[in-house]
Short mmCIF file of N, CA and C in Angstrom, two decimals:
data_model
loop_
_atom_site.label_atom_id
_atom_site.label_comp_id
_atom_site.label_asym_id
_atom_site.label_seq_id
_atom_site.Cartn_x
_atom_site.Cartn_y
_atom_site.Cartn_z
N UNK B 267 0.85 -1.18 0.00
CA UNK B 267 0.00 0.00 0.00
C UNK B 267 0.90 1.24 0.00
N UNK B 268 0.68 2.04 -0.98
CA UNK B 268 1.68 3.52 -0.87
C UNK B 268 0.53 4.39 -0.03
N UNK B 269 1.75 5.27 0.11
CA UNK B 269 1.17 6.87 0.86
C UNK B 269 -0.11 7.11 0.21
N UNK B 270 -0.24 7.08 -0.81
CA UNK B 270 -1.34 7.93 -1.66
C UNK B 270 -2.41 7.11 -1.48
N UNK B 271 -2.39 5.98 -1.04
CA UNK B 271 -3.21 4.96 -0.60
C UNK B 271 -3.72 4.88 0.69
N UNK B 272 -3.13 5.28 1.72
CA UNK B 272 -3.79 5.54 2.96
C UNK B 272 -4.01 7.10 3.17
N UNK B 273 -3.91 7.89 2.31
CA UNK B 273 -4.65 9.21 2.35
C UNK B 273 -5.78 9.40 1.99
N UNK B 274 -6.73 9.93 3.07
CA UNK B 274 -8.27 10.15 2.85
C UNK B 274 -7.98 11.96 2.73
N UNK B 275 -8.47 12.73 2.01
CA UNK B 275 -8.93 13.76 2.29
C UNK B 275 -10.23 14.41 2.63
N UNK B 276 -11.13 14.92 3.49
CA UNK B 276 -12.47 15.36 3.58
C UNK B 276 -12.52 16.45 3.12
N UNK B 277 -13.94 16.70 2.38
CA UNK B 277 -14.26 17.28 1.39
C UNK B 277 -15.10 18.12 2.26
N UNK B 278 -14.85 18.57 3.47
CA UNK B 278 -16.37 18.93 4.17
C UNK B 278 -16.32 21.12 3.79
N UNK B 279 -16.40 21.16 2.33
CA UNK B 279 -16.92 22.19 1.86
C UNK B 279 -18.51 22.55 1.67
N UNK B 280 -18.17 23.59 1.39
CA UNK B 280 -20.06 24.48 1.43
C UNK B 280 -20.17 24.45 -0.32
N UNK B 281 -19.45 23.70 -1.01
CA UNK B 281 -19.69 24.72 -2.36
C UNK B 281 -19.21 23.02 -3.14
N UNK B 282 -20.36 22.93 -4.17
CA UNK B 282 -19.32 21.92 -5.02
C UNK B 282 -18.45 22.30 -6.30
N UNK B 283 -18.72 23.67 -6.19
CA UNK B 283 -16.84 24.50 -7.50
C UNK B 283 -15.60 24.13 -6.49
N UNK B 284 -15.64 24.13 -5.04
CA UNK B 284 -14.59 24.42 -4.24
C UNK B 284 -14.02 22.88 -4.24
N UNK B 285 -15.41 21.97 -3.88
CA UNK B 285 -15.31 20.10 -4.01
C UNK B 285 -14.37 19.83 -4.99
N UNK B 286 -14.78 20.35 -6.34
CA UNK B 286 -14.02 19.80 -7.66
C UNK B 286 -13.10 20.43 -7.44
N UNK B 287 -12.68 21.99 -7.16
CA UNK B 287 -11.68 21.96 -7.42
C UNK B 287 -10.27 21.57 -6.78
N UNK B 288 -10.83 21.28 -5.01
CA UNK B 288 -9.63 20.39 -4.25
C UNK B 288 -9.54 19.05 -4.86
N UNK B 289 -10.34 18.70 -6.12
CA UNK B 289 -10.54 17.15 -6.51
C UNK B 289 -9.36 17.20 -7.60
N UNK B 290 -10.22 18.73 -8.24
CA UNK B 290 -8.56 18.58 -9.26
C UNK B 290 -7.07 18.94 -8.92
N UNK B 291 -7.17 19.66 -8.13
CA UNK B 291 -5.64 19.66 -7.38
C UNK B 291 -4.65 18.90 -6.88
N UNK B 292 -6.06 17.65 -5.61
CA UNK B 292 -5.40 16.73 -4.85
C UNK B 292 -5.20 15.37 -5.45
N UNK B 293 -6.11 14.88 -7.22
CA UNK B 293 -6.56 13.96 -7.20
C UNK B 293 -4.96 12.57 -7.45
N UNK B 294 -3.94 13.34 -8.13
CA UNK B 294 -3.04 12.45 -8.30
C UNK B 294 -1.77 12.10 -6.64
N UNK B 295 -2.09 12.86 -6.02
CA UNK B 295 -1.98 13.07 -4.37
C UNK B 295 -2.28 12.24 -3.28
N UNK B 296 -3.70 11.93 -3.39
CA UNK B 296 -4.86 11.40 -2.72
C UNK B 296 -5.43 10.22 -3.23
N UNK B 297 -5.53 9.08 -2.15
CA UNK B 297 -6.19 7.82 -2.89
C UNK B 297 -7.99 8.35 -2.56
N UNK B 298 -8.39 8.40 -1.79
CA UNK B 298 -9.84 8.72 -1.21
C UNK B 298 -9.94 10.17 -0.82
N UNK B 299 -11.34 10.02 -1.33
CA UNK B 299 -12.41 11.01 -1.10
C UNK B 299 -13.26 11.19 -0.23
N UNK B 300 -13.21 11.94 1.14
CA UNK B 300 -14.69 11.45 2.17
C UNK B 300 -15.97 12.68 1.57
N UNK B 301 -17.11 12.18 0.92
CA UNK B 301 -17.92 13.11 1.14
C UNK B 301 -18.68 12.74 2.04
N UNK B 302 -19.49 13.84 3.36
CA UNK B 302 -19.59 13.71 4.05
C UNK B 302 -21.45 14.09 3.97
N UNK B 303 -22.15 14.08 4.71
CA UNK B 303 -23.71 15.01 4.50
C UNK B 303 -24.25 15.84 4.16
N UNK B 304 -22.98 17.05 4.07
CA UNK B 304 -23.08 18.09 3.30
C UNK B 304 -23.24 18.58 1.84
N UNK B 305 -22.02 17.25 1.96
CA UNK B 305 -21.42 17.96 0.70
C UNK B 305 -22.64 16.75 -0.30
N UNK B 306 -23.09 15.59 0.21
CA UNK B 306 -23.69 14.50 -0.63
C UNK B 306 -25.21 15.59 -0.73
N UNK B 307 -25.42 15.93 0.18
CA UNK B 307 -26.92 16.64 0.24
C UNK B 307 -27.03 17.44 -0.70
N UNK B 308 -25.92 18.40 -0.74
CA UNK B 308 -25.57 19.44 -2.03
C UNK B 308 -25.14 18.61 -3.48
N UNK B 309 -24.44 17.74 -3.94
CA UNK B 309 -24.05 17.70 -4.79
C UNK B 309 -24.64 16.24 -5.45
N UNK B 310 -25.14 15.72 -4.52
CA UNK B 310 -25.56 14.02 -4.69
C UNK B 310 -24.71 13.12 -5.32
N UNK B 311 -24.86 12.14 -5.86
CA UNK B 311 -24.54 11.08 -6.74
C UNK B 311 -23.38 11.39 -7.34
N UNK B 312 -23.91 12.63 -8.33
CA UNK B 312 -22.97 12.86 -9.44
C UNK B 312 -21.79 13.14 -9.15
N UNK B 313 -21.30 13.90 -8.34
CA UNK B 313 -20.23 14.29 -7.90
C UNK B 313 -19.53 12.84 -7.01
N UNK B 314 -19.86 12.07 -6.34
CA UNK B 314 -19.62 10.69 -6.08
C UNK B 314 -19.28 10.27 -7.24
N UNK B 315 -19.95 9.97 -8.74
CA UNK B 315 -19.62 9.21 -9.53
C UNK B 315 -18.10 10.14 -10.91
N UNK B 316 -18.28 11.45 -10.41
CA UNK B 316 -17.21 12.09 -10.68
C UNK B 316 -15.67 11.89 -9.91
N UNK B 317 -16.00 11.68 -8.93
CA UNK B 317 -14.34 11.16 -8.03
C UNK B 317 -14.56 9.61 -8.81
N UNK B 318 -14.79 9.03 -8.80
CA UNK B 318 -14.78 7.28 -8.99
C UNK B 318 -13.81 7.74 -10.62
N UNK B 319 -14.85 8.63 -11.72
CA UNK B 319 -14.39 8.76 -13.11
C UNK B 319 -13.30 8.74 -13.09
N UNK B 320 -12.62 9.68 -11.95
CA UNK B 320 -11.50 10.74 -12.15
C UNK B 320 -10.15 9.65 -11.63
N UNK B 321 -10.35 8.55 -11.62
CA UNK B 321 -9.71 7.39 -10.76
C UNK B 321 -9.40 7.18 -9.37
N UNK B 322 -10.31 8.65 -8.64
CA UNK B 322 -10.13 7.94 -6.97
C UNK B 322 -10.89 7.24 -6.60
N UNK B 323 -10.83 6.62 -4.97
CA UNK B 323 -11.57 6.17 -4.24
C UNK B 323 -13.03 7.69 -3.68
N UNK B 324 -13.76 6.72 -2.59
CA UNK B 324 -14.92 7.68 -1.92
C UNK B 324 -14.96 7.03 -0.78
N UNK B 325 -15.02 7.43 0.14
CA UNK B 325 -15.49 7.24 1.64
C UNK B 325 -16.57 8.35 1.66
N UNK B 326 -18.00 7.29 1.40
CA UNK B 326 -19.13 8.15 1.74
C UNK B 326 -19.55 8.07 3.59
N UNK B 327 -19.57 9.39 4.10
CA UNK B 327 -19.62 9.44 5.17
C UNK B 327 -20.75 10.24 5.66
N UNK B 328 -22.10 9.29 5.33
CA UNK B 328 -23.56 9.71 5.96
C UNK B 328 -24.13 9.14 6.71
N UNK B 329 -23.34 8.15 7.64
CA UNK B 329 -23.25 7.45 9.05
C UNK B 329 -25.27 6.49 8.72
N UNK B 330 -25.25 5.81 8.11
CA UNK B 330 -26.84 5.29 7.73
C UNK B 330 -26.86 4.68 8.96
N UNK B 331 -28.62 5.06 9.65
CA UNK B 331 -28.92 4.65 10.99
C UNK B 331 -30.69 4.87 10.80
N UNK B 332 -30.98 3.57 10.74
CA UNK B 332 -32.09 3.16 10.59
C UNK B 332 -32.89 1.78 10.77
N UNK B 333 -34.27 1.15 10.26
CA UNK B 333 -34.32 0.00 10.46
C UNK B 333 -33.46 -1.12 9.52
N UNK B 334 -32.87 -2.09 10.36
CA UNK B 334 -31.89 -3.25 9.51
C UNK B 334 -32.51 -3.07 7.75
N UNK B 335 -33.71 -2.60 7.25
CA UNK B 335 -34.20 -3.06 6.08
C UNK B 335 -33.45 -1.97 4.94
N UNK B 336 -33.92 -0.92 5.45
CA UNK B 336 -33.69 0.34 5.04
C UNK B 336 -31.91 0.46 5.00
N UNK B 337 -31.39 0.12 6.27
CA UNK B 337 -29.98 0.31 6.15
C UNK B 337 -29.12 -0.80 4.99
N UNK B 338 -30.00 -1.85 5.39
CA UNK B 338 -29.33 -3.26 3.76
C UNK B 338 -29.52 -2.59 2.50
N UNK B 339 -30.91 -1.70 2.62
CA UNK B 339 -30.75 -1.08 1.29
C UNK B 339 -29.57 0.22 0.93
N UNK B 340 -29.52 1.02 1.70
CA UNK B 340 -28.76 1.83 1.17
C UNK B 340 -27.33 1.30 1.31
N UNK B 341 -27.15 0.45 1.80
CA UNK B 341 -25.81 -0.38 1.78
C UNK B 341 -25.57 -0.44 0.56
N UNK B 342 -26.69 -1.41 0.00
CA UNK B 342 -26.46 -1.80 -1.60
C UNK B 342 -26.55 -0.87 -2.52
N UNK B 343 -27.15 0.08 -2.20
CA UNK B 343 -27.10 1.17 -2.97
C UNK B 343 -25.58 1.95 -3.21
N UNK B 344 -25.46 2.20 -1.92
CA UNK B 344 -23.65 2.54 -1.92
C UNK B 344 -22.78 1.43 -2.78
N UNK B 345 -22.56 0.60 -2.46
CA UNK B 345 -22.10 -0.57 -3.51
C UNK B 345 -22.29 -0.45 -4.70
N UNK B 346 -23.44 -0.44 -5.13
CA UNK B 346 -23.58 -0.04 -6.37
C UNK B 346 -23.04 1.22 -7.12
N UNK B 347 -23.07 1.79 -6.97
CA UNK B 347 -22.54 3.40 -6.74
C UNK B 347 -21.12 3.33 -6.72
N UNK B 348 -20.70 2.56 -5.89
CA UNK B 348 -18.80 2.54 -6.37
C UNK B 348 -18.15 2.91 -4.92
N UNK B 349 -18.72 3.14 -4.23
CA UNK B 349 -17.80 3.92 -2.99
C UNK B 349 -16.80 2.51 -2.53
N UNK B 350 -16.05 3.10 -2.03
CA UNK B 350 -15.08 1.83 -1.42
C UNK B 350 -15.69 1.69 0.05
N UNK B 351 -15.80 3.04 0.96
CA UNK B 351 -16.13 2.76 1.81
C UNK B 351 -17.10 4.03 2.56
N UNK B 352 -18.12 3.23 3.58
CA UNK B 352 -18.95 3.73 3.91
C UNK B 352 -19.41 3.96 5.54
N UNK B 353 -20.23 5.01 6.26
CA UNK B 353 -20.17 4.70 7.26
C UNK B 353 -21.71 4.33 8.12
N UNK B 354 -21.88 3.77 9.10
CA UNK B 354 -23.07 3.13 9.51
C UNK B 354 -22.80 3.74 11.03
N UNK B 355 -23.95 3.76 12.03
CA UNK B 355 -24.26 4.32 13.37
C UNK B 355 -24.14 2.39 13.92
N UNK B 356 -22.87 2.04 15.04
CA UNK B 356 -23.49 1.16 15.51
C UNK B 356 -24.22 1.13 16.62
N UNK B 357 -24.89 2.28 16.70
CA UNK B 357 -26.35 2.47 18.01
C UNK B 357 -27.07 2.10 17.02
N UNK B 358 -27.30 1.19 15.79
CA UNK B 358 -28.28 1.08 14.71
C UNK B 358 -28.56 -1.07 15.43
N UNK B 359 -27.29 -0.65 16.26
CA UNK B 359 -27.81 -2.36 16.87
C UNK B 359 -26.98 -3.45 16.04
N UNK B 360 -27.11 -4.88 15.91
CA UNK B 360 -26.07 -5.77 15.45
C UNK B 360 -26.82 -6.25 14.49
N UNK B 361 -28.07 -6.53 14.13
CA UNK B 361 -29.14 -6.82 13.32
C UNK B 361 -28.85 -5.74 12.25
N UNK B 362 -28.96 -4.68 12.28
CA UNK B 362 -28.14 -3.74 11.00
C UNK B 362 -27.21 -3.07 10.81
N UNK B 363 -26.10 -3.50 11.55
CA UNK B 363 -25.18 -3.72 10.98
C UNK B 363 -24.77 -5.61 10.06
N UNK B 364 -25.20 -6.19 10.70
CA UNK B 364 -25.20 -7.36 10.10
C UNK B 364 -25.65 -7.32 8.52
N UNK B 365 -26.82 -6.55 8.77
CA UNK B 365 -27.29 -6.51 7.33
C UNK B 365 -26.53 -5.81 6.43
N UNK B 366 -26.16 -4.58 6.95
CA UNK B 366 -25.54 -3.73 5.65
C UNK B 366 -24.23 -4.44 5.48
N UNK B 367 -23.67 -5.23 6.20
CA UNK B 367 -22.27 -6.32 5.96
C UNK B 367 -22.89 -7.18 4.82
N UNK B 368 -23.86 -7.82 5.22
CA UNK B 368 -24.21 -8.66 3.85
C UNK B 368 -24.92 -8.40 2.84
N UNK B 369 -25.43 -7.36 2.94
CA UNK B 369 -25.93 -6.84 1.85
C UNK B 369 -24.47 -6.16 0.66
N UNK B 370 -23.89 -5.60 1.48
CA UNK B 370 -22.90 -5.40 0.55
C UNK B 370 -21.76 -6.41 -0.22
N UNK B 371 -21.71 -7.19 0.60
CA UNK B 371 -21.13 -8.60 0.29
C UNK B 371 -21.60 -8.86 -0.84
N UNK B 372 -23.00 -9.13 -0.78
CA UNK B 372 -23.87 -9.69 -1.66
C UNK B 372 -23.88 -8.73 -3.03
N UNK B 373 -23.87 -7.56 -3.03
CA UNK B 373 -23.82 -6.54 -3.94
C UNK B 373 -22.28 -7.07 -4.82
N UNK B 374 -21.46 -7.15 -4.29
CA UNK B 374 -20.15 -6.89 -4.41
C UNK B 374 -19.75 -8.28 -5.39
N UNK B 375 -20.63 -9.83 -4.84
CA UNK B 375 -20.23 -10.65 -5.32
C UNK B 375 -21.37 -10.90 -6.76
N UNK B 376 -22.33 -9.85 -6.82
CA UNK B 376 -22.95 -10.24 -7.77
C UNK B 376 -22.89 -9.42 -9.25
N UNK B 377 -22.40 -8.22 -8.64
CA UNK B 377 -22.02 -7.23 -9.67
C UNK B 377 -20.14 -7.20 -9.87
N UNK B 378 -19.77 -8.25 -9.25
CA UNK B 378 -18.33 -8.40 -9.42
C UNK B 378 -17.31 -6.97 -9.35
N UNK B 379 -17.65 -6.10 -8.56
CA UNK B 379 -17.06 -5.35 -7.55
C UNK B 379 -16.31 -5.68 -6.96
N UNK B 380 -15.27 -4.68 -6.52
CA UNK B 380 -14.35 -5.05 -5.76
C UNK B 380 -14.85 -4.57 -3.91
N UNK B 381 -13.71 -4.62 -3.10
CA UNK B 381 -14.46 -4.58 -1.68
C UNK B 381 -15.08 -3.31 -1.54
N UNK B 382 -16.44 -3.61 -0.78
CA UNK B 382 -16.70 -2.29 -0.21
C UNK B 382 -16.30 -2.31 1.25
N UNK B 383 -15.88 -1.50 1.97
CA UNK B 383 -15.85 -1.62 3.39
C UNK B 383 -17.12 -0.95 4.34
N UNK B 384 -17.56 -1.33 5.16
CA UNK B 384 -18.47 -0.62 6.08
C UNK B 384 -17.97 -0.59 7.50
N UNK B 385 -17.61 0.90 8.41
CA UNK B 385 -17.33 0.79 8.86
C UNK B 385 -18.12 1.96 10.15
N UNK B 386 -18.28 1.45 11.20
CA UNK B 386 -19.41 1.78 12.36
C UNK B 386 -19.01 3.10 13.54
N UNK B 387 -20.01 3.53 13.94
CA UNK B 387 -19.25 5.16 13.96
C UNK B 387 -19.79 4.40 15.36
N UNK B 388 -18.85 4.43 16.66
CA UNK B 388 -19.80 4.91 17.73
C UNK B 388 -20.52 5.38 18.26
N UNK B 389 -20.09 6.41 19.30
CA UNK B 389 -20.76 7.96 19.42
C UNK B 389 -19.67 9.00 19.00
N UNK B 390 -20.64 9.90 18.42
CA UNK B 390 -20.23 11.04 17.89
C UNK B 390 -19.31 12.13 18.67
N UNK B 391 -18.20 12.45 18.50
CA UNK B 391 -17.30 13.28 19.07
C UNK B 391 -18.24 13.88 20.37
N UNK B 392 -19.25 14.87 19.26
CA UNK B 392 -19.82 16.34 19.86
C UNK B 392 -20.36 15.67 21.10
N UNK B 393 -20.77 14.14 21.52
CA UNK B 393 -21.34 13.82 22.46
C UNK B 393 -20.27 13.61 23.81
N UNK B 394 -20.62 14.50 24.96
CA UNK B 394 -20.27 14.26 25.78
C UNK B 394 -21.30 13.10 27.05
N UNK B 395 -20.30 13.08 28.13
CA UNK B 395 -21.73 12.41 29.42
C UNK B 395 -22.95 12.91 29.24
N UNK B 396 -22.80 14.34 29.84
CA UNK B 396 -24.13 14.83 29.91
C UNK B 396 -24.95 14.86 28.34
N UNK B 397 -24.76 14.78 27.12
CA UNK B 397 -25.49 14.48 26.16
C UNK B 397 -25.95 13.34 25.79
N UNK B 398 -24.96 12.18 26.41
CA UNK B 398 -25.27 11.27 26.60
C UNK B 398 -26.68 10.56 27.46
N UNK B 399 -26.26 11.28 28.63
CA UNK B 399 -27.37 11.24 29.65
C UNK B 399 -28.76 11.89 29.50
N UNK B 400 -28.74 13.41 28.37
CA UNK B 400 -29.75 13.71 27.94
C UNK B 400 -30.98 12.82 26.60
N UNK B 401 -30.36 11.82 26.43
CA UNK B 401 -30.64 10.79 25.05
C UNK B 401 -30.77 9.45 26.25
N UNK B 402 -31.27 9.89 27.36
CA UNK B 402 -30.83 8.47 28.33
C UNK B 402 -30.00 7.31 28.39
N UNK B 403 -28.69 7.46 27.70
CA UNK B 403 -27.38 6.85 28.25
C UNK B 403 -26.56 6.63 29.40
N UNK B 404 -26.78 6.03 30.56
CA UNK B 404 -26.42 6.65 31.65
C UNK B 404 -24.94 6.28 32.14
N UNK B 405 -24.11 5.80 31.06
CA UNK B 405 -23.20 5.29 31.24
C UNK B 405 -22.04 6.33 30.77
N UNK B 406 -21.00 6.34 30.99
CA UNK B 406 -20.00 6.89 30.38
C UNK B 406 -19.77 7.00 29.15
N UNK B 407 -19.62 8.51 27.88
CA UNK B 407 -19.04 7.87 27.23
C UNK B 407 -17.91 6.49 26.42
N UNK B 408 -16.82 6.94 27.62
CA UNK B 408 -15.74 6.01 27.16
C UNK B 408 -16.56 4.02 27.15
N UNK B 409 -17.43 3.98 28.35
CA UNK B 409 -17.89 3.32 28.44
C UNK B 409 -18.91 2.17 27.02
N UNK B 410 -20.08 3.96 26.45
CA UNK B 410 -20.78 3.43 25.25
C UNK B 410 -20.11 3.24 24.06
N UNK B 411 -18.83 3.86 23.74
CA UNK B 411 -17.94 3.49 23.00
C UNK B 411 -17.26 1.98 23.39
N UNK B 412 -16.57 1.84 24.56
CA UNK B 412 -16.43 0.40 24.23
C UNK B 412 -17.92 -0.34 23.77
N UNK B 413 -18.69 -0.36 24.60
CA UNK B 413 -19.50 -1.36 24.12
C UNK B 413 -20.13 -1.12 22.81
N UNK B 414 -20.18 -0.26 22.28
CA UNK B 414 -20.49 -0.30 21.20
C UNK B 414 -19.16 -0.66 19.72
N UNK B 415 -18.41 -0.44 20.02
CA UNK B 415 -17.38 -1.07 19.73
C UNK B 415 -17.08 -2.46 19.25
N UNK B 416 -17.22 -3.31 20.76
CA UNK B 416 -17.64 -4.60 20.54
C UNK B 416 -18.68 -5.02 20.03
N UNK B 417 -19.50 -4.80 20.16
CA UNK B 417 -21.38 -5.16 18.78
C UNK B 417 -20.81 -4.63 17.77
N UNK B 418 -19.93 -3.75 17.31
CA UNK B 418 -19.72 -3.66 15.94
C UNK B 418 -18.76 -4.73 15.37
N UNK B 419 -17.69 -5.11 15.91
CA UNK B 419 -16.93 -6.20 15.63
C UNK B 419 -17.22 -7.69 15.60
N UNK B 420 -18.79 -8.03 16.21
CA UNK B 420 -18.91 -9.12 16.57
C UNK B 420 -20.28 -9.03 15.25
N UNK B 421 -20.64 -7.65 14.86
CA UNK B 421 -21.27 -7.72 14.12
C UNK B 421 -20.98 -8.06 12.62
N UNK B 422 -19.45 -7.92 12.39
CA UNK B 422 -18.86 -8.18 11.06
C UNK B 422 -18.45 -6.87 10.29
N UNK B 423 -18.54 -6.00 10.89
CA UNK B 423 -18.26 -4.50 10.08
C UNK B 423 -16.69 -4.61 9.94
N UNK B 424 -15.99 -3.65 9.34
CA UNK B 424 -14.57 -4.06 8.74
C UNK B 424 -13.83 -3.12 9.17
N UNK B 425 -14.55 -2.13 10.31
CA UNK B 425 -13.52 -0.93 10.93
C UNK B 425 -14.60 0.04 11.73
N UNK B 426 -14.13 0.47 12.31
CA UNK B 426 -14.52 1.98 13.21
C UNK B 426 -13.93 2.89 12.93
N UNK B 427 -14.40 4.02 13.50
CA UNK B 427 -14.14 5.23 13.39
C UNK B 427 -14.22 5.78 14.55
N UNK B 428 -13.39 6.47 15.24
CA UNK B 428 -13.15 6.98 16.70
C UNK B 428 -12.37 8.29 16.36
N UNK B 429 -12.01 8.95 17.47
CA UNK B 429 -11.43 10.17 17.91
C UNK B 429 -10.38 9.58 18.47
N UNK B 430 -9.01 10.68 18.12
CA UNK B 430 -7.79 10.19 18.50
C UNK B 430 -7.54 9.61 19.63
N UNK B 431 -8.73 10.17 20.75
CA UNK B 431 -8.59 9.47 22.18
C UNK B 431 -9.18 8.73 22.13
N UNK B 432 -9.62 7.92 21.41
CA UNK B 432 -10.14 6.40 21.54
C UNK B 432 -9.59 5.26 21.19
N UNK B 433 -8.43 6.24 20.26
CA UNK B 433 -7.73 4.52 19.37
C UNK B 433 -7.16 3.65 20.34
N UNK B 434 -6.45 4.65 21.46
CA UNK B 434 -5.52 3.22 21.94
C UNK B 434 -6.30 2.44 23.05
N UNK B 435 -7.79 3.09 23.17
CA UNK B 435 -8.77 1.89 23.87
C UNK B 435 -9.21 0.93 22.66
N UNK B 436 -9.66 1.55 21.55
CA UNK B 436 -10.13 0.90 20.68
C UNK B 436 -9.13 -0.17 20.06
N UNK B 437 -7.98 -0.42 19.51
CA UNK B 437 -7.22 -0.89 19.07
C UNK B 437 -7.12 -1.90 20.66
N UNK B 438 -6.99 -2.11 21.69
CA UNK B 438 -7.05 -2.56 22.31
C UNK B 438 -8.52 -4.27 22.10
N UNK B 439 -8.96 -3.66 21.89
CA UNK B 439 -10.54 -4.69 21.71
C UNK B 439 -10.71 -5.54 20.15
N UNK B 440 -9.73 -4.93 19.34
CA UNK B 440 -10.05 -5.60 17.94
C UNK B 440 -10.07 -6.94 18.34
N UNK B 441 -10.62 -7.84 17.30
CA UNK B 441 -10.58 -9.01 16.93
C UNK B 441 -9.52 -9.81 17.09
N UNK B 442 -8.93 -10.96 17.47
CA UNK B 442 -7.59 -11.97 17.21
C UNK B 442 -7.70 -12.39 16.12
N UNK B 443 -6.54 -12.15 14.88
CA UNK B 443 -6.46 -12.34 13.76
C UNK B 443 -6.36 -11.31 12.75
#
């Protein structure tokens, strides 16, 4: 794997002239693309299927959190679509995350795609205890992050996403193997 291969850049602009044009600047630079809610809300699809043209990757990052049915679908939808990788809420439970794992699987082995990855957001930075506790969590962050952590790994997802102060709890809990 080269440098240009483990570089994600986020796209989290207000404008899609500004999108393309860090696309055309960074694109021989940069293996991936994160568009994030913003920028997908504003620019949709097309601009997704414009990074793919242009020979990068996409890390679509609209954290899907919904019922297992709904989330298998837009799984496959992402798959279809080309993104390499995508992100899911695992407060969405192990039942969907399970699904959007095999749904994309399933996408991947039938349209002969290469991998998609799905990978499970804990809780969200901006959440502290007390926001926690306002959503009736009564546990510690550090706490709903581990455990949510573990339901994502046992669920089959292919990575997390944490805050720098989480990796070296998180990296702690991966999988053997």
């Amino acid at each position: 794997m080269t440098v240009k291969d483990k570089l994600i850049v986020a796209l989290d602009v207000t404008t899609i002239d500004r999108a393309r044009q860090l696309i055309s600047e960074l694109k021989a630079d940069v293996g991936m693309f994160k568009v994030g809610s913003q920028l997908f809300t504003l620019a949709g699809r097309n601009l997704v299927e414009e990074i793919i043209a242009s020979g990068n990757k996409v890390f679509l990052d609209l954290k899907f959190h919904d019922i297992p049915h709904q989330v298998a679908g837009a799984a496959r939808v992402a798959a279809e679509l080309g993104v390499s990788l995508f992100t899911i809420h695992a407060s969405g439970g192990s039942e969907m995350m399970r699904r959007a794992v095999e749904a994309v699987s399933e996408t991947a082995e039938r349209n002969n795609i290469g991998p998609v990855k799905v990978v499970a957001v804990s809780v969200l930075t901006s959440m502290d205890n007390n926001a926690l506790n306002e959503i009736g969590v009564t546990r510690t962050a550090d706490h709903a992050v581990e455990q949510l952590v573990r339901l994502a790994a046992s669920s089959g997802v292919h990575g997390v996403v944490s805050s720098p102060q989480e990796a070296v709890k998180i990296r702690s809990l991966r999988r053997p193997g």
